[in-house]
Amino acid sequence: MSEETSIRAGRRLPDGFIIGTGTSAHQIEGAWNVDGKGESIWDRIVHDRPEKVADGTNADVACDSYHFYKQDVKIIKELGFDFYRFSISWSRVLPTGEAHIVNDLGVEYYNNLIDELLENNIQPMVTMYHWDLPQRLQDLGGWLNPMMADYFRDYARLLFDLFGKRVKWWNTINEPAMVAVGYGNASMAPCINLFGYGEYLAAHHLLIAHAKAYRVYDQEFRATQQGRVTIALDTMYHFPKTDSKEDLEAAERAMQFQLGWFADPIYGSHGDYPPAMREYIDRASKKEGRVKSVLPTFTPEEVKLIKGSCDFFGFQHYTSCQVSDDPEGNFQPWYTHKYMNISYSDCKSGKRSHIAWLNVVPEGFRNSLKWIKDRYGNPEVIVTECGYGDWKEYDGLEDDDRIHYYQTYLEEMMKAIVEDGCQIRGFAAWSLLDNYEWFEGLRSTFGIVHVDYSSPERKRTPKKSAKFFQSLIARRTL
Ligand code: GBH
């Protein structure tokens, strides 16, 4: 096939398309209290309440990347990835979370990691905050406290200052919706039970925090550093259960509730949460007899601050589900007031993983990308996470299910580019390593590289899917 034809056939990746892989600090670093690192909310919760973790494990050592990061970089280099998305542990750099006490050894670790990547020709993409809030800031109320936005801004400024000469890709916050649900129910740290209220308030402050960090970059660093800053937002694709008008509307509403929650205020033109959230949550608040809606309102200054505060769309996607309209609604673990039923189990799907929420539905990926294009005026997108996991006894070095997932999802992404005209500029496989899966502990594995938790050095062995990426990157063709 000539190059021209294979682009048109949707097999050859567009020129300049970048392929990376990702991890996050709490999930891989270990060294939880080493060299001056402060405690994070995830350290605290799994130490205090190990019964919340599927296998009772903690991330005190994890992949021990704090000590073995050079092995990670070596593997990334061998596989040929263009970029590596990793996160910085806020409390490793700032043990109390506040910017006036800097832990030099923590800074040195990230300096070394960044230098090692650049020496090997791998672009660093840094996530500033992947869920591991310093415990001291949680003691001040965490994301329910409006002051958190300023603490985050100060932390972001420090990171731009320390690393911005070398780091050109920034994600402020990883999946803020998942951070917010930590204040609505017990499914994520810090497990504050303010169901149907706390999550909206936390989300509000997360949006302001992100935007303040973005404006600091604009005002103080962009001219000299010329990098690009975004927030990483995720959604499942929501298929309607039937093609009744009610179910179609419910599915659209679900997209607004999950992705639009953060994307509308940033990428939309109306300067508010999505219309469906405004309507449903305001109405529910009224019905509950509240004086004010639990969905906060932005001041005109906040609208200005938040609107347009991203240089590209950082998008994360794993799976799809099925939605039917229901005025009673079923219990939703992370956001309420949607008035629908969501089901993972009867979603159209060739394959399912043992992880309850993970269906393999490649066309849902294309549909999600198209939804972003249509709703937000076709922004440039980098897929900052996408990947397949299973319980570890069903995963292994011959991970054909994972290859099937990536192959079919990437094919759908190519259709989004070639047939739908979406501007997708890059893709990062989640995850480089079999790492610590939050409340799943070590039961589930998402790595393209196997990690042996019985060996002190956490021996890393590339799986077959790592070779899939190695050859994809070398040929730039699916
Ligand atoms: C990613 O989020 C995380 O960014 C990453 O740290 C993690 O390793 C990876 O997932 C794999 O788990 O159980 O019904 O409440 C992915 C998006 C959104 C997927 C919330 C799981 C929970 C659904 N996640 N979802 S439910």
Short mmCIF file of C-alpha atoms and ligand atoms in Angstrom, two decimals:
data_model
loop_
_atom_site.label_atom_id
_atom_site.label_comp_id
_atom_site.label_asym_id
_atom_site.label_seq_id
_atom_site.Cartn_x
_atom_site.Cartn_y
_atom_site.Cartn_z
CA MET A 1 0.00 0.00 0.00
CA SER A 2 1.37 3.44 -0.83
CA GLU A 3 1.58 5.96 1.99
CA GLU A 4 -1.31 8.00 0.52
CA THR A 5 -3.61 4.97 0.34
CA SER A 6 -2.81 3.75 3.83
CA ILE A 7 -3.60 7.15 5.33
CA ARG A 8 -6.90 7.10 3.49
CA ALA A 9 -7.55 3.53 4.55
CA GLY A 10 -7.09 4.74 8.10
CA ARG A 11 -4.13 2.56 8.92
CA ARG A 12 -1.24 5.00 8.86
CA LEU A 13 -1.03 7.44 11.75
CA PRO A 14 -1.02 11.10 10.70
CA ASP A 15 2.31 12.93 10.47
CA GLY A 16 3.37 14.34 13.80
CA PHE A 17 1.07 12.02 15.76
CA ILE A 18 2.72 11.24 19.12
CA ILE A 19 2.45 7.98 21.04
CA GLY A 20 3.17 7.74 24.73
CA THR A 21 2.48 5.77 27.86
CA GLY A 22 1.48 6.84 31.34
CA THR A 23 1.67 6.24 35.08
CA SER A 24 0.92 8.19 38.25
CA ALA A 25 3.01 8.90 41.33
CA HIS A 26 0.98 7.14 44.02
CA GLN A 27 0.51 4.11 41.80
CA ILE A 28 4.20 3.48 41.03
CA GLU A 29 6.66 5.45 43.16
CA GLY A 30 6.49 3.81 46.56
CA ALA A 31 8.92 5.47 49.01
CA TRP A 32 5.82 6.92 50.62
CA ASN A 33 7.67 8.43 53.58
CA VAL A 34 11.23 8.48 52.25
CA ASP A 35 13.52 11.52 51.88
CA GLY A 36 11.10 14.02 53.39
CA LYS A 37 7.93 13.14 51.48
CA GLY A 38 4.75 14.23 53.29
CA GLU A 39 1.69 12.04 53.74
CA SER A 40 -1.03 12.10 51.06
CA ILE A 41 -4.73 11.31 51.43
CA TRP A 42 -4.16 7.98 49.68
CA ASP A 43 -1.35 7.05 52.08
CA ARG A 44 -3.67 7.89 54.95
CA ILE A 45 -6.78 6.07 53.77
CA VAL A 46 -5.14 2.76 52.86
CA HIS A 47 -3.14 2.75 56.11
CA ASP A 48 -6.17 3.56 58.24
CA ARG A 49 -8.72 1.51 56.37
CA PRO A 50 -7.01 -1.40 54.59
CA GLU A 51 -10.38 -3.18 54.49
CA LYS A 52 -11.37 -0.74 51.73
CA VAL A 53 -8.72 -2.18 49.41
CA ALA A 54 -9.79 -5.29 47.47
CA ASP A 55 -6.68 -7.27 48.48
CA GLY A 56 -5.68 -5.28 51.56
CA THR A 57 -2.40 -4.11 49.99
CA ASN A 58 -0.97 -0.58 50.12
CA ALA A 59 1.29 1.50 47.88
CA ASP A 60 4.14 1.98 50.38
CA VAL A 61 6.54 0.35 47.91
CA ALA A 62 4.41 -0.17 44.78
CA CYS A 63 6.72 -0.47 41.73
CA ASP A 64 9.39 1.37 43.71
CA SER A 65 9.93 3.70 40.77
CA TYR A 66 11.37 6.20 43.24
CA HIS A 67 14.43 3.97 43.23
CA PHE A 68 14.07 2.20 39.87
CA TYR A 69 12.90 4.99 37.55
CA LYS A 70 15.92 4.44 35.31
CA GLN A 71 14.56 0.99 34.47
CA ASP A 72 11.22 2.54 33.55
CA VAL A 73 12.92 5.01 31.24
CA LYS A 74 15.05 2.29 29.69
CA ILE A 75 11.94 0.28 28.79
CA ILE A 76 10.09 3.34 27.44
CA LYS A 77 13.14 4.04 25.29
CA GLU A 78 13.41 0.47 24.03
CA LEU A 79 9.76 0.44 23.05
CA GLY A 80 10.24 3.75 21.24
CA PHE A 81 7.54 5.90 22.86
CA ASP A 82 7.58 9.61 21.97
CA PHE A 83 6.41 10.76 25.37
CA TYR A 84 5.96 9.62 28.96
CA ARG A 85 3.08 10.93 31.03
CA PHE A 86 3.86 10.72 34.74
CA SER A 87 2.57 12.61 37.73
CA ILE A 88 4.30 14.56 40.45
CA SER A 89 3.48 13.75 44.03
CA TRP A 90 2.45 17.10 45.53
CA SER A 91 3.51 16.05 49.03
CA ARG A 92 6.91 14.80 47.84
CA VAL A 93 7.73 18.29 46.57
CA LEU A 94 5.74 20.21 49.21
CA PRO A 95 5.36 17.99 52.28
CA THR A 96 2.63 20.15 53.83
CA GLY A 97 1.12 21.15 50.48
CA GLU A 98 1.91 24.81 51.01
CA ALA A 99 4.54 26.36 48.76
CA HIS A 100 6.83 27.85 51.40
CA ILE A 101 8.39 24.52 52.49
CA VAL A 102 10.09 22.80 49.56
CA ASN A 103 11.56 19.31 49.89
CA ASP A 104 14.82 19.49 47.91
CA LEU A 105 15.23 15.71 47.69
CA GLY A 106 11.76 15.42 46.16
CA VAL A 107 12.63 18.08 43.60
CA GLU A 108 15.87 16.26 42.85
CA TYR A 109 13.97 13.04 42.10
CA TYR A 110 11.83 14.74 39.45
CA ASN A 111 14.85 16.62 38.06
CA ASN A 112 16.62 13.30 37.61
CA LEU A 113 13.58 11.65 36.02
CA ILE A 114 13.05 14.53 33.58
CA ASP A 115 16.75 14.64 32.65
CA GLU A 116 16.85 10.89 32.14
CA LEU A 117 13.83 11.11 29.81
CA LEU A 118 15.25 13.97 27.78
CA GLU A 119 18.64 12.27 27.44
CA ASN A 120 16.76 9.36 25.93
CA ASN A 121 14.77 11.58 23.62
CA ILE A 122 11.44 11.02 25.39
CA GLN A 123 9.22 14.05 25.94
CA PRO A 124 7.94 14.39 29.51
CA MET A 125 4.22 15.11 29.96
CA VAL A 126 3.62 16.05 33.58
CA THR A 127 0.41 15.65 35.54
CA MET A 128 0.54 17.95 38.54
CA TYR A 129 -2.14 16.24 40.53
CA HIS A 130 -3.27 12.64 40.10
CA TRP A 131 -5.48 12.30 43.20
CA ASP A 132 -2.80 12.28 45.95
CA LEU A 133 -3.65 15.46 47.86
CA PRO A 134 -1.27 16.28 50.73
CA GLN A 135 -3.03 15.13 53.92
CA ARG A 136 -2.33 18.48 55.59
CA LEU A 137 -4.44 20.22 52.96
CA GLN A 138 -7.20 17.67 53.49
CA ASP A 139 -7.10 18.54 57.20
CA LEU A 140 -7.94 22.09 56.08
CA GLY A 141 -11.02 20.75 54.30
CA GLY A 142 -9.44 19.60 51.05
CA TRP A 143 -11.35 20.49 47.89
CA LEU A 144 -14.36 21.67 49.87
CA ASN A 145 -12.26 24.64 50.94
CA PRO A 146 -12.22 27.43 48.32
CA MET A 147 -8.68 28.32 49.41
CA MET A 148 -7.47 25.08 47.84
CA ALA A 149 -7.51 26.82 44.46
CA ASP A 150 -4.81 29.21 45.67
CA TYR A 151 -2.70 26.42 47.18
CA PHE A 152 -2.91 24.61 43.86
CA ARG A 153 -1.99 27.75 41.92
CA ASP A 154 1.10 28.25 44.12
CA TYR A 155 2.12 24.61 43.69
CA ALA A 156 1.65 24.92 39.91
CA ARG A 157 3.76 28.07 39.80
CA LEU A 158 6.56 26.27 41.60
CA LEU A 159 6.44 23.36 39.13
CA PHE A 160 6.50 25.67 36.08
CA ASP A 161 9.41 27.49 37.64
CA LEU A 162 11.38 24.36 38.54
CA PHE A 163 10.70 22.20 35.50
CA GLY A 164 9.12 24.35 32.76
CA LYS A 165 12.34 24.91 30.82
CA ARG A 166 12.38 21.18 30.16
CA VAL A 167 8.69 20.17 30.38
CA LYS A 168 6.47 21.38 27.52
CA TRP A 169 3.34 19.34 28.21
CA TRP A 170 1.31 19.86 31.37
CA ASN A 171 -1.88 18.30 32.77
CA THR A 172 -3.09 20.20 35.80
CA ILE A 173 -5.52 17.66 37.27
CA ASN A 174 -6.23 14.05 36.38
CA GLU A 175 -9.94 13.26 36.08
CA PRO A 176 -11.29 15.95 38.41
CA ALA A 177 -14.65 14.15 38.48
CA MET A 178 -13.01 11.29 40.32
CA VAL A 179 -11.45 13.72 42.78
CA ALA A 180 -14.85 15.33 43.34
CA VAL A 181 -16.59 12.03 44.05
CA GLY A 182 -14.19 11.54 46.96
CA TYR A 183 -16.32 14.22 48.65
CA GLY A 184 -19.63 12.61 47.66
CA ASN A 185 -19.19 9.01 48.74
CA ALA A 186 -16.69 6.51 49.98
CA SER A 187 -15.41 5.21 46.63
CA MET A 188 -12.34 7.43 46.46
CA ALA A 189 -10.07 9.15 49.01
CA PRO A 190 -10.71 11.09 51.16
CA CYS A 191 -14.06 9.22 51.42
CA ILE A 192 -16.14 12.09 52.70
CA ASN A 193 -19.84 11.24 52.63
CA LEU A 194 -21.59 14.35 51.34
CA PHE A 195 -23.53 12.51 48.68
CA GLY A 196 -25.24 14.72 46.13
CA TYR A 197 -23.67 17.90 47.47
CA GLY A 198 -19.98 17.61 48.33
CA GLU A 199 -19.01 16.45 44.85
CA TYR A 200 -20.46 19.55 43.19
CA LEU A 201 -18.71 21.88 45.60
CA ALA A 202 -15.36 20.10 45.25
CA ALA A 203 -15.74 20.14 41.45
CA HIS A 204 -16.34 23.88 41.51
CA HIS A 205 -13.10 24.51 43.39
CA LEU A 206 -11.20 22.07 41.19
CA LEU A 207 -12.25 24.02 38.10
CA ILE A 208 -11.13 27.30 39.65
CA ALA A 209 -7.85 25.73 40.79
CA HIS A 210 -7.13 24.43 37.30
CA ALA A 211 -7.91 27.78 35.72
CA LYS A 212 -5.74 29.71 38.18
CA ALA A 213 -2.80 27.44 37.35
CA TYR A 214 -3.47 27.95 33.64
CA ARG A 215 -3.52 31.76 34.02
CA VAL A 216 -0.24 31.69 35.96
CA TYR A 217 1.30 29.92 33.00
CA ASP A 218 -0.19 32.52 30.64
CA GLN A 219 1.02 35.46 32.64
CA GLU A 220 4.38 34.32 33.94
CA PHE A 221 5.76 31.46 31.87
CA ARG A 222 4.21 31.01 28.44
CA ALA A 223 6.29 33.64 26.66
CA THR A 224 9.58 32.08 27.71
CA GLN A 225 8.63 28.41 28.04
CA GLN A 226 6.14 27.92 25.18
CA GLY A 227 4.56 24.76 26.52
CA ARG A 228 0.96 23.58 26.45
CA VAL A 229 -1.34 23.16 29.41
CA THR A 230 -4.57 21.22 29.82
CA ILE A 231 -6.73 19.27 32.25
CA ALA A 232 -7.30 15.52 31.72
CA LEU A 233 -11.04 14.70 31.46
CA ASP A 234 -12.55 11.27 31.07
CA THR A 235 -15.83 9.79 30.05
CA MET A 236 -17.40 6.49 29.25
CA TYR A 237 -19.56 6.55 26.15
CA HIS A 238 -23.23 6.25 27.10
CA PHE A 239 -25.32 4.27 24.65
CA PRO A 240 -29.10 4.57 24.89
CA LYS A 241 -30.70 1.28 25.86
CA THR A 242 -33.48 1.65 23.31
CA ASP A 243 -34.04 4.26 20.65
CA SER A 244 -36.98 5.76 22.51
CA LYS A 245 -36.86 9.53 22.81
CA GLU A 246 -36.51 9.20 26.60
CA ASP A 247 -33.51 6.89 26.44
CA LEU A 248 -31.81 8.96 23.75
CA GLU A 249 -32.20 12.02 25.93
CA ALA A 250 -30.97 10.15 28.99
CA ALA A 251 -27.83 9.04 27.15
CA GLU A 252 -27.09 12.58 26.03
CA ARG A 253 -27.76 13.82 29.56
CA ALA A 254 -25.29 11.27 30.92
CA MET A 255 -22.56 12.61 28.61
CA GLN A 256 -23.25 16.11 29.88
CA PHE A 257 -23.18 14.95 33.50
CA GLN A 258 -19.93 13.06 33.15
CA LEU A 259 -17.78 14.91 30.61
CA GLY A 260 -19.69 18.19 30.29
CA TRP A 261 -19.43 18.78 34.06
CA PHE A 262 -15.86 19.99 33.57
CA ALA A 263 -15.67 20.42 29.81
CA ASP A 264 -18.60 22.84 29.34
CA PRO A 265 -17.23 25.56 31.66
CA ILE A 266 -13.79 25.31 29.99
CA TYR A 267 -14.51 24.59 26.32
CA GLY A 268 -18.13 25.71 26.02
CA SER A 269 -19.23 29.21 25.13
CA HIS A 270 -22.06 29.65 27.66
CA GLY A 271 -19.85 29.92 30.78
CA ASP A 272 -21.74 27.47 32.97
CA TYR A 273 -22.21 23.80 33.76
CA PRO A 274 -24.06 21.86 31.05
CA PRO A 275 -27.73 22.76 30.57
CA ALA A 276 -28.88 19.27 31.63
CA MET A 277 -27.03 19.55 34.96
CA ARG A 278 -28.31 23.06 35.55
CA GLU A 279 -31.87 21.99 34.87
CA TYR A 280 -31.96 18.67 36.73
CA ILE A 281 -29.90 19.64 39.76
CA ASP A 282 -31.55 23.02 40.25
CA ARG A 283 -34.94 21.35 40.06
CA ALA A 284 -33.95 18.61 42.51
CA SER A 285 -32.52 21.16 44.94
CA LYS A 286 -35.77 23.08 44.85
CA LYS A 287 -37.75 19.92 45.44
CA GLU A 288 -35.58 19.19 48.48
CA GLY A 289 -36.57 22.62 49.79
CA ARG A 290 -33.08 24.06 49.62
CA VAL A 291 -32.54 27.80 49.54
CA LYS A 292 -29.88 27.39 46.86
CA SER A 293 -29.04 24.79 44.24
CA VAL A 294 -26.31 22.33 45.22
CA LEU A 295 -24.81 23.04 41.81
CA PRO A 296 -22.83 26.24 42.42
CA THR A 297 -22.97 29.30 40.19
CA PHE A 298 -19.93 30.97 38.67
CA THR A 299 -19.31 34.67 39.20
CA PRO A 300 -18.61 36.66 35.99
CA GLU A 301 -14.92 36.78 36.99
CA GLU A 302 -14.83 33.00 37.39
CA VAL A 303 -16.47 32.52 34.00
CA LYS A 304 -13.73 34.64 32.45
CA LEU A 305 -11.04 32.83 34.38
CA ILE A 306 -12.20 29.33 33.41
CA LYS A 307 -13.46 29.77 29.86
CA GLY A 308 -10.74 28.86 27.35
CA SER A 309 -8.29 27.73 30.03
CA CYS A 310 -6.82 24.83 28.01
CA ASP A 311 -4.42 24.67 25.07
CA PHE A 312 -5.75 21.30 23.89
CA PHE A 313 -8.29 18.72 25.06
CA GLY A 314 -6.70 16.03 27.29
CA PHE A 315 -9.08 13.09 26.95
CA GLN A 316 -9.17 9.75 28.73
CA HIS A 317 -11.36 6.87 27.75
CA TYR A 318 -11.72 3.21 28.67
CA THR A 319 -15.19 1.89 28.22
CA SER A 320 -18.92 2.34 27.51
CA CYS A 321 -22.18 1.62 29.24
CA GLN A 322 -25.90 1.62 28.54
CA VAL A 323 -28.42 4.13 29.76
CA SER A 324 -32.17 4.14 30.19
CA ASP A 325 -34.34 6.96 31.39
CA ASP A 326 -35.76 6.55 34.89
CA PRO A 327 -37.37 9.29 36.97
CA GLU A 328 -36.43 7.33 40.11
CA GLY A 329 -32.90 6.62 38.90
CA ASN A 330 -30.65 3.92 40.33
CA PHE A 331 -28.01 4.51 42.93
CA GLN A 332 -25.02 6.06 41.24
CA PRO A 333 -21.80 5.83 43.15
CA TRP A 334 -20.31 9.06 41.94
CA TYR A 335 -22.86 11.56 40.75
CA THR A 336 -26.48 11.91 41.49
CA HIS A 337 -29.46 13.70 40.10
CA LYS A 338 -29.24 12.19 36.65
CA TYR A 339 -32.56 10.38 36.70
CA MET A 340 -31.49 7.34 34.75
CA ASN A 341 -30.28 3.81 35.07
CA ILE A 342 -26.77 3.00 34.02
CA SER A 343 -25.76 -0.52 33.34
CA TYR A 344 -22.37 -1.97 32.51
CA SER A 345 -23.50 -5.52 32.17
CA ASP A 346 -25.76 -5.45 29.13
CA CYS A 347 -23.75 -3.04 27.06
CA LYS A 348 -23.19 -4.16 23.50
CA SER A 349 -19.85 -5.73 23.74
CA GLY A 350 -17.77 -8.50 22.32
CA LYS A 351 -15.67 -8.93 25.42
CA ARG A 352 -15.70 -8.02 29.08
CA SER A 353 -12.93 -7.82 31.60
CA HIS A 354 -13.42 -9.09 35.17
CA ILE A 355 -13.23 -5.47 36.26
CA ALA A 356 -16.92 -4.67 36.67
CA TRP A 357 -16.89 -1.37 34.77
CA LEU A 358 -14.66 -2.44 31.90
CA ASN A 359 -16.40 -3.49 28.69
CA VAL A 360 -14.55 -3.63 25.40
CA VAL A 361 -16.60 -1.34 23.15
CA PRO A 362 -14.28 0.23 20.58
CA GLU A 363 -17.02 2.17 18.76
CA GLY A 364 -17.77 4.01 22.01
CA PHE A 365 -14.30 5.56 21.75
CA ARG A 366 -15.03 6.95 18.29
CA ASN A 367 -18.44 8.20 19.41
CA SER A 368 -16.90 9.99 22.40
CA LEU A 369 -14.31 11.70 20.20
CA LYS A 370 -17.06 12.75 17.83
CA TRP A 371 -19.14 14.06 20.75
CA ILE A 372 -16.19 16.27 21.80
CA LYS A 373 -15.73 17.50 18.24
CA ASP A 374 -19.39 18.39 17.80
CA ARG A 375 -19.90 19.99 21.20
CA TYR A 376 -16.68 21.96 21.55
CA GLY A 377 -15.84 23.07 18.02
CA ASN A 378 -13.35 20.38 17.07
CA PRO A 379 -10.53 21.12 19.51
CA GLU A 380 -7.13 19.45 19.22
CA VAL A 381 -7.20 16.29 21.34
CA ILE A 382 -4.51 14.21 22.94
CA VAL A 383 -5.76 10.95 24.38
CA THR A 384 -3.94 11.08 27.71
CA GLU A 385 -5.18 7.65 28.91
CA CYS A 386 -6.73 4.58 27.36
CA GLY A 387 -6.10 1.00 28.31
CA TYR A 388 -7.23 -2.45 29.29
CA GLY A 389 -6.97 -4.21 32.62
CA ASP A 390 -8.15 -7.41 34.20
CA TRP A 391 -7.74 -9.31 37.44
CA LYS A 392 -4.14 -10.39 37.53
CA GLU A 393 -4.87 -14.10 37.23
CA TYR A 394 -6.39 -13.41 33.81
CA ASP A 395 -3.51 -11.20 32.68
CA GLY A 396 0.02 -12.24 31.85
CA LEU A 397 2.88 -11.93 29.44
CA GLU A 398 0.76 -13.25 26.55
CA ASP A 399 -1.85 -10.51 26.90
CA ASP A 400 -3.75 -10.98 23.67
CA ASP A 401 -6.91 -9.45 25.15
CA ARG A 402 -5.04 -6.20 25.75
CA ILE A 403 -3.65 -6.21 22.20
CA HIS A 404 -7.14 -6.81 20.84
CA TYR A 405 -8.37 -3.86 22.91
CA TYR A 406 -5.67 -1.47 21.68
CA GLN A 407 -5.90 -2.64 18.07
CA THR A 408 -9.68 -2.17 17.88
CA TYR A 409 -9.74 1.07 19.88
CA LEU A 410 -6.99 2.57 17.74
CA GLU A 411 -8.82 1.54 14.58
CA GLU A 412 -11.88 3.43 15.83
CA MET A 413 -9.68 6.42 16.67
CA MET A 414 -8.42 6.39 13.08
CA LYS A 415 -12.00 6.46 11.83
CA ALA A 416 -12.61 9.47 14.07
CA ILE A 417 -9.62 11.16 12.42
CA VAL A 418 -10.13 10.14 8.81
CA GLU A 419 -13.91 9.88 8.50
CA ASP A 420 -15.17 12.27 11.19
CA GLY A 421 -12.41 14.88 10.88
CA CYS A 422 -11.48 14.92 14.58
CA GLN A 423 -8.13 16.57 15.30
CA ILE A 424 -6.46 13.91 17.40
CA ARG A 425 -2.76 14.55 17.86
CA GLY A 426 -1.58 11.86 20.23
CA PHE A 427 -2.37 8.78 22.29
CA ALA A 428 -1.01 7.47 25.57
CA ALA A 429 -1.42 3.85 26.63
CA TRP A 430 -2.41 3.31 30.25
CA SER A 431 -0.37 1.99 31.83
CA LEU A 432 3.33 1.41 31.40
CA LEU A 433 3.43 -0.80 34.50
CA ASP A 434 1.23 -3.14 36.48
CA ASN A 435 0.76 -0.59 39.22
CA TYR A 436 -1.24 0.08 42.36
CA GLU A 437 -4.90 0.32 41.33
CA TRP A 438 -6.29 2.46 44.16
CA PHE A 439 -9.00 0.53 46.04
CA GLU A 440 -8.48 -2.42 43.68
CA GLY A 441 -4.99 -2.72 45.16
CA LEU A 442 -2.86 -5.15 43.16
CA ARG A 443 -5.82 -7.29 42.13
CA SER A 444 -6.18 -5.60 38.73
CA THR A 445 -3.38 -5.00 36.28
CA PHE A 446 -3.32 -2.49 33.41
CA GLY A 447 0.38 -2.60 32.47
CA ILE A 448 1.93 -3.32 29.12
CA VAL A 449 4.87 -4.28 31.33
CA HIS A 450 4.50 -6.96 33.99
CA VAL A 451 5.83 -6.19 37.46
CA ASP A 452 6.90 -9.00 39.77
CA TYR A 453 5.82 -7.92 43.24
CA SER A 454 7.64 -10.81 44.86
CA SER A 455 11.06 -9.55 43.80
CA PRO A 456 12.69 -6.75 45.81
CA GLU A 457 13.63 -4.84 42.66
CA ARG A 458 10.10 -5.25 41.27
CA LYS A 459 11.39 -6.93 38.15
CA ARG A 460 9.80 -5.50 35.02
CA THR A 461 9.06 -7.70 32.00
CA PRO A 462 7.44 -6.31 28.83
CA LYS A 463 4.27 -8.16 27.84
CA LYS A 464 3.27 -9.01 24.29
CA SER A 465 1.26 -5.76 24.17
CA ALA A 466 4.49 -3.80 24.76
CA LYS A 467 5.83 -5.39 21.58
CA PHE A 468 2.59 -4.46 19.84
CA PHE A 469 3.35 -0.82 20.67
CA GLN A 470 7.01 -1.20 19.75
CA SER A 471 6.08 -2.31 16.27
CA LEU A 472 3.23 0.22 15.93
CA ILE A 473 5.60 3.04 16.82
CA ALA A 474 8.31 1.81 14.47
CA ARG A 475 5.90 1.46 11.54
CA ARG A 476 3.44 4.23 12.46
CA THR A 477 0.83 1.97 10.90
CA LEU A 478 -1.92 -0.09 12.49
C1 GBH B 1 -8.14 5.77 35.35
O1 GBH B 1 -9.44 6.29 35.44
C2 GBH B 1 -7.21 6.45 36.34
O2 GBH B 1 -6.84 7.72 35.87
C3 GBH B 1 -5.97 5.62 36.60
O3 GBH B 1 -5.26 6.13 37.70
C4 GBH B 1 -6.33 4.16 36.82
O4 GBH B 1 -5.17 3.39 36.99
C5 GBH B 1 -7.12 3.67 35.62
O5 GBH B 1 -8.30 4.41 35.54
C6 GBH B 1 -7.53 2.22 35.69
O6 GBH B 1 -8.41 1.98 36.74
O7 GBH B 1 -16.75 1.40 39.60
O8 GBH B 1 -18.78 2.09 38.52
O9 GBH B 1 -17.68 3.56 40.06
C7 GBH B 1 -10.34 5.66 34.55
C8 GBH B 1 -11.75 6.16 34.66
C9 GBH B 1 -13.61 6.32 36.10
C10 GBH B 1 -12.75 4.19 35.52
C11 GBH B 1 -14.37 5.70 37.25
C12 GBH B 1 -13.47 3.57 36.69
C13 GBH B 1 -15.31 3.74 38.18
C14 GBH B 1 -16.62 3.21 37.73
N1 GBH B 1 -12.41 5.56 35.80
N2 GBH B 1 -14.66 4.32 37.00
S1 GBH B 1 -17.53 2.51 39.08
#
